[in-house]
PDB file of C-alpha atoms in Angstrom:
ATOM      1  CA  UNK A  17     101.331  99.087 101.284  1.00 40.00           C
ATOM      2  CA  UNK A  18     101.466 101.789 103.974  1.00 45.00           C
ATOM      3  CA  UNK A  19     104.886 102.816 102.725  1.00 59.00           C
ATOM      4  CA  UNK A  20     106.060 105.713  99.775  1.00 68.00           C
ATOM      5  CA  UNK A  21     108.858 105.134  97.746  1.00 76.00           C
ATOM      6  CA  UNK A  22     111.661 106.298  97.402  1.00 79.00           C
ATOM      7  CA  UNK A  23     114.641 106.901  94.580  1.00 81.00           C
ATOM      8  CA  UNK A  24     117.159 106.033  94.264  1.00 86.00           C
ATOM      9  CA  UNK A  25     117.450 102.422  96.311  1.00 89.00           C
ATOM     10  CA  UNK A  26     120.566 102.800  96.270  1.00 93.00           C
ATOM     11  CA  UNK A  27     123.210 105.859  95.208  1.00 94.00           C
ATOM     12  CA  UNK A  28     127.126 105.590  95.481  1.00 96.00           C
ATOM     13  CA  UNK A  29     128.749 108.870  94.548  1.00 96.00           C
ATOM     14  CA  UNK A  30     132.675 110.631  95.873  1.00 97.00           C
ATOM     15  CA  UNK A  31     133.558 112.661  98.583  1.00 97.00           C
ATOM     16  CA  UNK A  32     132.825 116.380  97.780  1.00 97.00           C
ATOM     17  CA  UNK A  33     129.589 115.686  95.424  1.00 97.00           C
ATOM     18  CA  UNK A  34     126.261 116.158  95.898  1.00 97.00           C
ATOM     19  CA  UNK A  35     123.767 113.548  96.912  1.00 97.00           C
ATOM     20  CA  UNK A  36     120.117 114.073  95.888  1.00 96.00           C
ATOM     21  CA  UNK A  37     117.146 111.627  97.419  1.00 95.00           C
ATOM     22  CA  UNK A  38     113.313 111.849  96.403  1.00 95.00           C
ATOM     23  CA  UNK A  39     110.555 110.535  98.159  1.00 94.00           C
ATOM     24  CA  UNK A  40     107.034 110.168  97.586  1.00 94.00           C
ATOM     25  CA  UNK A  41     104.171 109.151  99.790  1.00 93.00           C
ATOM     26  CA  UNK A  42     100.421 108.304  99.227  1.00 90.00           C
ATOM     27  CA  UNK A  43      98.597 110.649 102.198  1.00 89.00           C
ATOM     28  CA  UNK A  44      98.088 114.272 103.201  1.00 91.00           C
ATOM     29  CA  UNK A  45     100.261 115.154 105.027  1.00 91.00           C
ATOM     30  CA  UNK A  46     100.952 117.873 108.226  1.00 91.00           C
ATOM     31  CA  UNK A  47     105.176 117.598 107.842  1.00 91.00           C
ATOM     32  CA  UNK A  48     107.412 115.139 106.643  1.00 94.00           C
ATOM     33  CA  UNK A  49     110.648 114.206 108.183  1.00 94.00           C
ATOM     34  CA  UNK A  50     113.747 112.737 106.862  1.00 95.00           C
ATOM     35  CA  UNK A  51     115.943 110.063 108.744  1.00 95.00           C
ATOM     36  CA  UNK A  52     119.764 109.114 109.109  1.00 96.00           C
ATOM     37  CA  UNK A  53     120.286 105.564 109.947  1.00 94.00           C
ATOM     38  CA  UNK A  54     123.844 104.619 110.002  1.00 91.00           C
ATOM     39  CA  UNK A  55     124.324 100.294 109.532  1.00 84.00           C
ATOM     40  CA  UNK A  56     122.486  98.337 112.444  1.00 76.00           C
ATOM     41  CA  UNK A  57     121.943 101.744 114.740  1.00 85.00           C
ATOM     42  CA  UNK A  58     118.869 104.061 115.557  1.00 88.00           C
ATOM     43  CA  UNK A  59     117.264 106.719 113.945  1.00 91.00           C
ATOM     44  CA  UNK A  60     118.776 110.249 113.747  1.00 91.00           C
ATOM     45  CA  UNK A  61     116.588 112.773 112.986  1.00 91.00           C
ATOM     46  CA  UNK A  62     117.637 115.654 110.039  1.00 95.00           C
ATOM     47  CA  UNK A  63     114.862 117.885 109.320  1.00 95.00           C
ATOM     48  CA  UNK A  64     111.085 118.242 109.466  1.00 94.00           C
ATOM     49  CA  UNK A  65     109.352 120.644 107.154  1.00 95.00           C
ATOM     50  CA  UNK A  66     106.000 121.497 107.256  1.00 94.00           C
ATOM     51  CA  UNK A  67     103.195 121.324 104.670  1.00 94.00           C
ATOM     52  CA  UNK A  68     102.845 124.940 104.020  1.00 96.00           C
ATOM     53  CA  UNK A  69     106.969 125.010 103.149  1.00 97.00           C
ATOM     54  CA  UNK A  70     108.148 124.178 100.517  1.00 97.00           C
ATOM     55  CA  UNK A  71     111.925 124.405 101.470  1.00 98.00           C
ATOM     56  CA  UNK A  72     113.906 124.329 104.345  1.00 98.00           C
ATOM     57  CA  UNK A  73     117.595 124.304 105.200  1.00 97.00           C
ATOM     58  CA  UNK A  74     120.081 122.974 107.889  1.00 96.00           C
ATOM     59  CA  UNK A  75     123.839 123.226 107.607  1.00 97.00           C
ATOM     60  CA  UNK A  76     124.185 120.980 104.349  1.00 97.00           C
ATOM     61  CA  UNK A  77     120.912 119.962 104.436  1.00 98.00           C
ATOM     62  CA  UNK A  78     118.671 120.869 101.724  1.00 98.00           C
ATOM     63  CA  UNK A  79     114.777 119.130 101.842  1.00 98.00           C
ATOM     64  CA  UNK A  80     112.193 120.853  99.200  1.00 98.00           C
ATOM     65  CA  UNK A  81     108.245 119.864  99.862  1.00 97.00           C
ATOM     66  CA  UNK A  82     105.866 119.646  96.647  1.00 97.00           C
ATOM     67  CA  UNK A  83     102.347 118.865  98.076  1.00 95.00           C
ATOM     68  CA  UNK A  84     100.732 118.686  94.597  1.00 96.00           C
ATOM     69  CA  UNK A  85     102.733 116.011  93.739  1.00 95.00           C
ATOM     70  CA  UNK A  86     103.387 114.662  96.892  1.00 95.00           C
ATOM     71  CA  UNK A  87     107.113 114.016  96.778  1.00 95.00           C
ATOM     72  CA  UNK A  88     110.225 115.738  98.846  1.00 96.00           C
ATOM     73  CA  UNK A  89     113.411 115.621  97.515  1.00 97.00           C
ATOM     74  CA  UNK A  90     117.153 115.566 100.130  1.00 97.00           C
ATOM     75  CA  UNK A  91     119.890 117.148  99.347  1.00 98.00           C
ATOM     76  CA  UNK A  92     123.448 116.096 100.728  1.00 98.00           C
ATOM     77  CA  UNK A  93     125.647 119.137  99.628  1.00 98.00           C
ATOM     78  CA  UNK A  94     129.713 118.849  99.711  1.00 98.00           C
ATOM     79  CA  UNK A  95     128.960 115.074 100.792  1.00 97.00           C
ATOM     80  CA  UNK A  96     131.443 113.607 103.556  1.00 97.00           C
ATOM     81  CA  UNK A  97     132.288 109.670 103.804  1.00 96.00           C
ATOM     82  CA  UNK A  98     130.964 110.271 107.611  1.00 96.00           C
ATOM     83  CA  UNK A  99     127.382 110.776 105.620  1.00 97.00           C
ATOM     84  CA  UNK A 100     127.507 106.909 104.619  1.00 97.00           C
ATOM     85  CA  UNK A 101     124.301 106.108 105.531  1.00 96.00           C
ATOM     86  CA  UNK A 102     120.500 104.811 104.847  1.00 95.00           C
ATOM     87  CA  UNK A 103     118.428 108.013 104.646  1.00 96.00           C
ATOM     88  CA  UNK A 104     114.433 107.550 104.951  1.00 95.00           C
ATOM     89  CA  UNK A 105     111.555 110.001 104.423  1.00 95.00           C
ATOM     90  CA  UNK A 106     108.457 109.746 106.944  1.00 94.00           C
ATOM     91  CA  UNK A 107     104.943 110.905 106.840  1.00 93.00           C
ATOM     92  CA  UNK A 108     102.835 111.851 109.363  1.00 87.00           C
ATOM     93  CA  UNK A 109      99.674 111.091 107.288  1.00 80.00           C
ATOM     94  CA  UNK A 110      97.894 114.121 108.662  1.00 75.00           C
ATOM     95  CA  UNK A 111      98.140 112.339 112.441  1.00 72.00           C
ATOM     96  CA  UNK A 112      98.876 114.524 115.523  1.00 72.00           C
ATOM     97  CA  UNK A 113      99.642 111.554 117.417  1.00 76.00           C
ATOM     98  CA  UNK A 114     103.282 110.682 116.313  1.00 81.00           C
ATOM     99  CA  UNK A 115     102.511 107.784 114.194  1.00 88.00           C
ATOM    100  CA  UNK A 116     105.038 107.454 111.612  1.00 92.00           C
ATOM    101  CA  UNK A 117     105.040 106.180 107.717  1.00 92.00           C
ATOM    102  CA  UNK A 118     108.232 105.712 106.386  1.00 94.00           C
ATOM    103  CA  UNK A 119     109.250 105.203 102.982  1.00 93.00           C
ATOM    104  CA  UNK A 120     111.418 102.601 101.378  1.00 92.00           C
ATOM    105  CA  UNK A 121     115.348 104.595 102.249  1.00 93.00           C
ATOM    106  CA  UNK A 122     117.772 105.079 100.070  1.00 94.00           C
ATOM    107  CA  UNK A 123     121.422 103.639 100.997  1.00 95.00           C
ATOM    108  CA  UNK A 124     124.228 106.157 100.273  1.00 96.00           C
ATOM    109  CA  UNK A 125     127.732 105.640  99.822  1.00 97.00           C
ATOM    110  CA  UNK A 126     130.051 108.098  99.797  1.00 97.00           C
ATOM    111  CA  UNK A 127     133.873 107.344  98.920  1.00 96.00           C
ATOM    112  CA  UNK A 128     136.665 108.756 100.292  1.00 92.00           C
TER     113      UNK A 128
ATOM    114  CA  UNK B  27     115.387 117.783 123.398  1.00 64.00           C
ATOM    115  CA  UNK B  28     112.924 114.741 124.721  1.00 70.00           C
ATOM    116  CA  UNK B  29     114.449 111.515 125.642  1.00 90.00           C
ATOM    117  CA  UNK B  30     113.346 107.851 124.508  1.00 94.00           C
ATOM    118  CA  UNK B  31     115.547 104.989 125.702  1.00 95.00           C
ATOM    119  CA  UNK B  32     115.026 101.300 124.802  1.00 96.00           C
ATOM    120  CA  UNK B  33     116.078  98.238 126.439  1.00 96.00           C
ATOM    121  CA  UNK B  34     118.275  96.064 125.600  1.00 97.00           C
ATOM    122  CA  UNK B  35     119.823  97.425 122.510  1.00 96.00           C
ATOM    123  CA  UNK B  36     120.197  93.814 121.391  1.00 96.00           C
ATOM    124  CA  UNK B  37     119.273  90.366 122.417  1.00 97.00           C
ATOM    125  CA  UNK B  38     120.006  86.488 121.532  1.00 97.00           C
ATOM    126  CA  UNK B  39     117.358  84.142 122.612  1.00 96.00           C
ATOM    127  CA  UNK B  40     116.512  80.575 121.752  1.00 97.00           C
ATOM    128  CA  UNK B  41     113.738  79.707 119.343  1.00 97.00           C
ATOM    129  CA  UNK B  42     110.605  79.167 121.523  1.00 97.00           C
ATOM    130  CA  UNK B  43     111.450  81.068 124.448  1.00 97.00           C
ATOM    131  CA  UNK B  44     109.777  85.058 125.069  1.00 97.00           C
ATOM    132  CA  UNK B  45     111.780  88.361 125.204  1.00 98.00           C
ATOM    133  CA  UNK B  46     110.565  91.518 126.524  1.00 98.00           C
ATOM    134  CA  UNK B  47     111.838  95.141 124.740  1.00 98.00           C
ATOM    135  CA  UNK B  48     111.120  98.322 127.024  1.00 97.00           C
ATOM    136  CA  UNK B  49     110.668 101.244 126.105  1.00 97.00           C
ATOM    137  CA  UNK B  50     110.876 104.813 128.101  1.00 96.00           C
ATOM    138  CA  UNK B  51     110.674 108.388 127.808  1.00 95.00           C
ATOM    139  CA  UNK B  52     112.756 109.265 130.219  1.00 93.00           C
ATOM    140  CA  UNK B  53     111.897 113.194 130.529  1.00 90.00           C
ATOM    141  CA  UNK B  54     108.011 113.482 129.190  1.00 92.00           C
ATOM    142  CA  UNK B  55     104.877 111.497 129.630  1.00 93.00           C
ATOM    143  CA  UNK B  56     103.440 109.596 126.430  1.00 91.00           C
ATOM    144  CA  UNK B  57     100.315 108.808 126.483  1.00 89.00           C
ATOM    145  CA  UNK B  58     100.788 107.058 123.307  1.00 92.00           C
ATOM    146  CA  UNK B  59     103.727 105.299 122.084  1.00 95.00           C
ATOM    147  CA  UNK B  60     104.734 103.502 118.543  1.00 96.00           C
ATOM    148  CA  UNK B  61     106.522  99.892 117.963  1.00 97.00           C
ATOM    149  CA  UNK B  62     108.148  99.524 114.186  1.00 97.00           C
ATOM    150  CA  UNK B  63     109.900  96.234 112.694  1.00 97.00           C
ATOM    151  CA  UNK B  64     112.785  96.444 110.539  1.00 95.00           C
ATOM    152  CA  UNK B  65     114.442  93.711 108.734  1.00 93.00           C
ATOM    153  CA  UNK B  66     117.800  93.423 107.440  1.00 89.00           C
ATOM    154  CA  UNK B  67     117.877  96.359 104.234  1.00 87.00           C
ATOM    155  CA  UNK B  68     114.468  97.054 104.364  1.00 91.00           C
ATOM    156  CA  UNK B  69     112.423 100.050 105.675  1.00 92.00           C
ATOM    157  CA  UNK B  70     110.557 100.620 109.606  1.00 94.00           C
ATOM    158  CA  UNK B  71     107.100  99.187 109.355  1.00 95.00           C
ATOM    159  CA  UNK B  72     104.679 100.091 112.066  1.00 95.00           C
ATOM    160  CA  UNK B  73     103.824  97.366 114.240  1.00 96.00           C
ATOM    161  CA  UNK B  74     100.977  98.722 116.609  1.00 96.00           C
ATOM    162  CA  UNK B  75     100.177 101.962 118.707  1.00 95.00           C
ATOM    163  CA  UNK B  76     101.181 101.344 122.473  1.00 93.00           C
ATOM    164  CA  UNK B  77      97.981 103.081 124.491  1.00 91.00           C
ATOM    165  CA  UNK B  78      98.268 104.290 127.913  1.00 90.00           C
ATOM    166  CA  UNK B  79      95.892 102.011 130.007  1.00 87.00           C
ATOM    167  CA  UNK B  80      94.600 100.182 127.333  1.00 89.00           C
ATOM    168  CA  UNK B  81      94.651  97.776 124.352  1.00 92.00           C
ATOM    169  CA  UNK B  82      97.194  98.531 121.646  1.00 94.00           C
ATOM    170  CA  UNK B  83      96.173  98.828 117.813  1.00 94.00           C
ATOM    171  CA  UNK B  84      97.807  96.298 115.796  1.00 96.00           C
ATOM    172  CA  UNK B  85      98.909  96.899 112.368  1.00 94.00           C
ATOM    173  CA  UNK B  86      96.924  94.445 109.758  1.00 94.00           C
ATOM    174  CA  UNK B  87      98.965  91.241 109.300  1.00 94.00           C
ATOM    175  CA  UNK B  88     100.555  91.741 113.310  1.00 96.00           C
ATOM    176  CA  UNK B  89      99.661  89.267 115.470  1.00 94.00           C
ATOM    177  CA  UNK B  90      97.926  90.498 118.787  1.00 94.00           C
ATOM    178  CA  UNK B  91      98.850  87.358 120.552  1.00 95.00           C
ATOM    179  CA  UNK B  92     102.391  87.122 119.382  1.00 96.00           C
ATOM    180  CA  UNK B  93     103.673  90.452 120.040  1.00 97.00           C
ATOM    181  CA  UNK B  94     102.310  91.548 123.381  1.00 97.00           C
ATOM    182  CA  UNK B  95     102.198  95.093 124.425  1.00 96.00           C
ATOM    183  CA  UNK B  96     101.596  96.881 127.646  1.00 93.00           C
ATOM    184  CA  UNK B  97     101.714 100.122 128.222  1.00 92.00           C
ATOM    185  CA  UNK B  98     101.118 100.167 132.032  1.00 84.00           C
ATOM    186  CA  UNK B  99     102.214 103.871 132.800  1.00 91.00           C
ATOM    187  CA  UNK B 100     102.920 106.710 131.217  1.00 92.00           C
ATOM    188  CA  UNK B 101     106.477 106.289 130.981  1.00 94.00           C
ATOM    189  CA  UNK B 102     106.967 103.009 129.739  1.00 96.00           C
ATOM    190  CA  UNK B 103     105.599 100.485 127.132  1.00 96.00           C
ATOM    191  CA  UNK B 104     107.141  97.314 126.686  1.00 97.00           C
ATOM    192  CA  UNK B 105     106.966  94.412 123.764  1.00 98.00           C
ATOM    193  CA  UNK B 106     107.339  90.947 124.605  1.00 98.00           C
ATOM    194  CA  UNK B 107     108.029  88.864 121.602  1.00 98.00           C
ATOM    195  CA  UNK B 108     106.302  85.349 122.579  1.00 97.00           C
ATOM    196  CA  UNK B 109     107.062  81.752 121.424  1.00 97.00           C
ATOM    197  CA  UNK B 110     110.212  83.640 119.578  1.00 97.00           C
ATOM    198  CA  UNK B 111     111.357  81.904 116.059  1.00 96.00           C
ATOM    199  CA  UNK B 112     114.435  82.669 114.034  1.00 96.00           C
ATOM    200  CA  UNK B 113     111.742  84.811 111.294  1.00 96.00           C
ATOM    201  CA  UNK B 114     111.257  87.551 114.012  1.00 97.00           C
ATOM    202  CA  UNK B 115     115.203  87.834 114.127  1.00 97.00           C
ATOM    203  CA  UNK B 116     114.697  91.787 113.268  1.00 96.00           C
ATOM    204  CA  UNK B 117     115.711  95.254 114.608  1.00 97.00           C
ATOM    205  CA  UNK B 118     112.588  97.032 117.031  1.00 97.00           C
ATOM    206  CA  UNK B 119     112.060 100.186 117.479  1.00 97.00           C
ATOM    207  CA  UNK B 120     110.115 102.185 119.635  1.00 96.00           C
ATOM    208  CA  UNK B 121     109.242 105.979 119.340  1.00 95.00           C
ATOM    209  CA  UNK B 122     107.037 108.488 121.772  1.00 92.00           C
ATOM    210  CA  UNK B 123     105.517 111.587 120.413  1.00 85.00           C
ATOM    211  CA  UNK B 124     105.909 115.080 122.045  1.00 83.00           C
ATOM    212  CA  UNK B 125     104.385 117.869 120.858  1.00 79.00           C
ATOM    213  CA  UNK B 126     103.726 116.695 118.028  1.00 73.00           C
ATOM    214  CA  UNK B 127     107.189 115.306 117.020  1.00 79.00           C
ATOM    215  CA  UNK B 128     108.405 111.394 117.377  1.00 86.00           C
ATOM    216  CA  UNK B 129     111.314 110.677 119.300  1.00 90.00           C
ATOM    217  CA  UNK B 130     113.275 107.284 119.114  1.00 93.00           C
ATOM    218  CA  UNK B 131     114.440 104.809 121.155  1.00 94.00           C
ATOM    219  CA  UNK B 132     118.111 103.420 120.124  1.00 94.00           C
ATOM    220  CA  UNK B 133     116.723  99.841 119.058  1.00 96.00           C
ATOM    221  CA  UNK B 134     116.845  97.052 120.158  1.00 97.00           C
ATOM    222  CA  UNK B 135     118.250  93.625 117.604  1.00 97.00           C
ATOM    223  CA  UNK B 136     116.466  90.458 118.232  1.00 97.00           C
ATOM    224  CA  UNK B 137     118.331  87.274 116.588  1.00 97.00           C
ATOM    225  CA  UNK B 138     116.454  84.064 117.728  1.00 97.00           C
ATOM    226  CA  UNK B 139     118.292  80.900 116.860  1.00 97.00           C
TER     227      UNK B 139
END
């Protein structure tokens, strides 16, 4: 299989928590990206980080990078019902040219 | 930031008949440019890479013949879905690279019936 996995499938937590995603992938890698799809809609993209970082932030955005293990984790801090979503990992597999290699997702719910 | 739009966003055709997805960046050139497959609650899988002037690179298990794709300027690549059947009922995507980052077109859902 091309893709990495990722854990949990699925994760249903309350307004205000935090929501923590992991995903692993098979290749070297220059960055990894992680991806917001909302039900039936297009990609939105959250955050890239590189392969020489290991952890990056935006607003309540938290992505770590462990290259010897070759798993990121997400982190969802303070998590709104507006973040109800399917949120997917992709690799670049050391490519230049764009070509993506997404893992599995994980679908988050978030009650109100 | 880069611009990638697809058309339509969604389709209904009839089982046997084609359909034809475009793809654009609107505000770059791509030389290259990426088609991905996604069924219902499952991840994107990469179809095939869209070349500028010539033949795209199918993913193993994508049929060539079935999925056309031309990528006739450097603007636009489009996928035309042949002989449709209600099994490629699925969501495309289509994505452009810039500088090193991929940029995605809105989709485009495909129900054949």
């Amino acid at each position: 299989s091309q893709q990495g996995e990722e854990d949990p499938q699925a994760l249903s937590i309350q307004e205000g928590e935090n929501a923590t995603m992991n995903c692993s992938y098979k290749t070297s890698i220059n960055n990894l990206q992680w991806y917001r799809q909302n039900s039936g809609r297009g990609l939105v993209h959250l955050i890239l980080i590189r392969s020489n970082e290991r952890e990056k932030h935006s607003g309540r955005l938290r992505v770590t990078l462990d290259t010897s293990k070759k798993s990121s984790s997400l982190l969802i801090t303070a998590s709104r019902a507006a973040d109800t979503a399917s949120y997917f990992c992709a690799t670049d597999g050391r490519s230049n040219t764009g070509k993506l290699i997404f893992g599995q997702g994980t679908t988050l719910q978030v009650k109100p | 930031g880069a611009v990638v739009s697809q058309h339509p966003s969604w389709v209904i055709c009839k089982s046997g008949t084609s359909v034809k997805i475009e793809c654009r960046s609107l505000d770059f050139q791509a030389t290259t440019m990426f088609w991905y497959r996604q069924f219902p609650k499952q991840s994107l899988m990469l179809m095939a890479t869209s070349n500028e002037g010539s033949k795209a690179t199918y993913e193993q298990g994508v049929e060539k013949d079935k999925f056309l794709i031309n990528h006739a300027s450097l603007t636009l690549s489009t996928l035309t879905v042949t002989s449709a059947h209600p099994e490629d009922s699925s969501f495309y995507i289509c994505s452009a690279n810039r500088q090193g980052r991929a940029f995605f077109g809105q989709g485009t859902r495909l129900t054949v019936v």
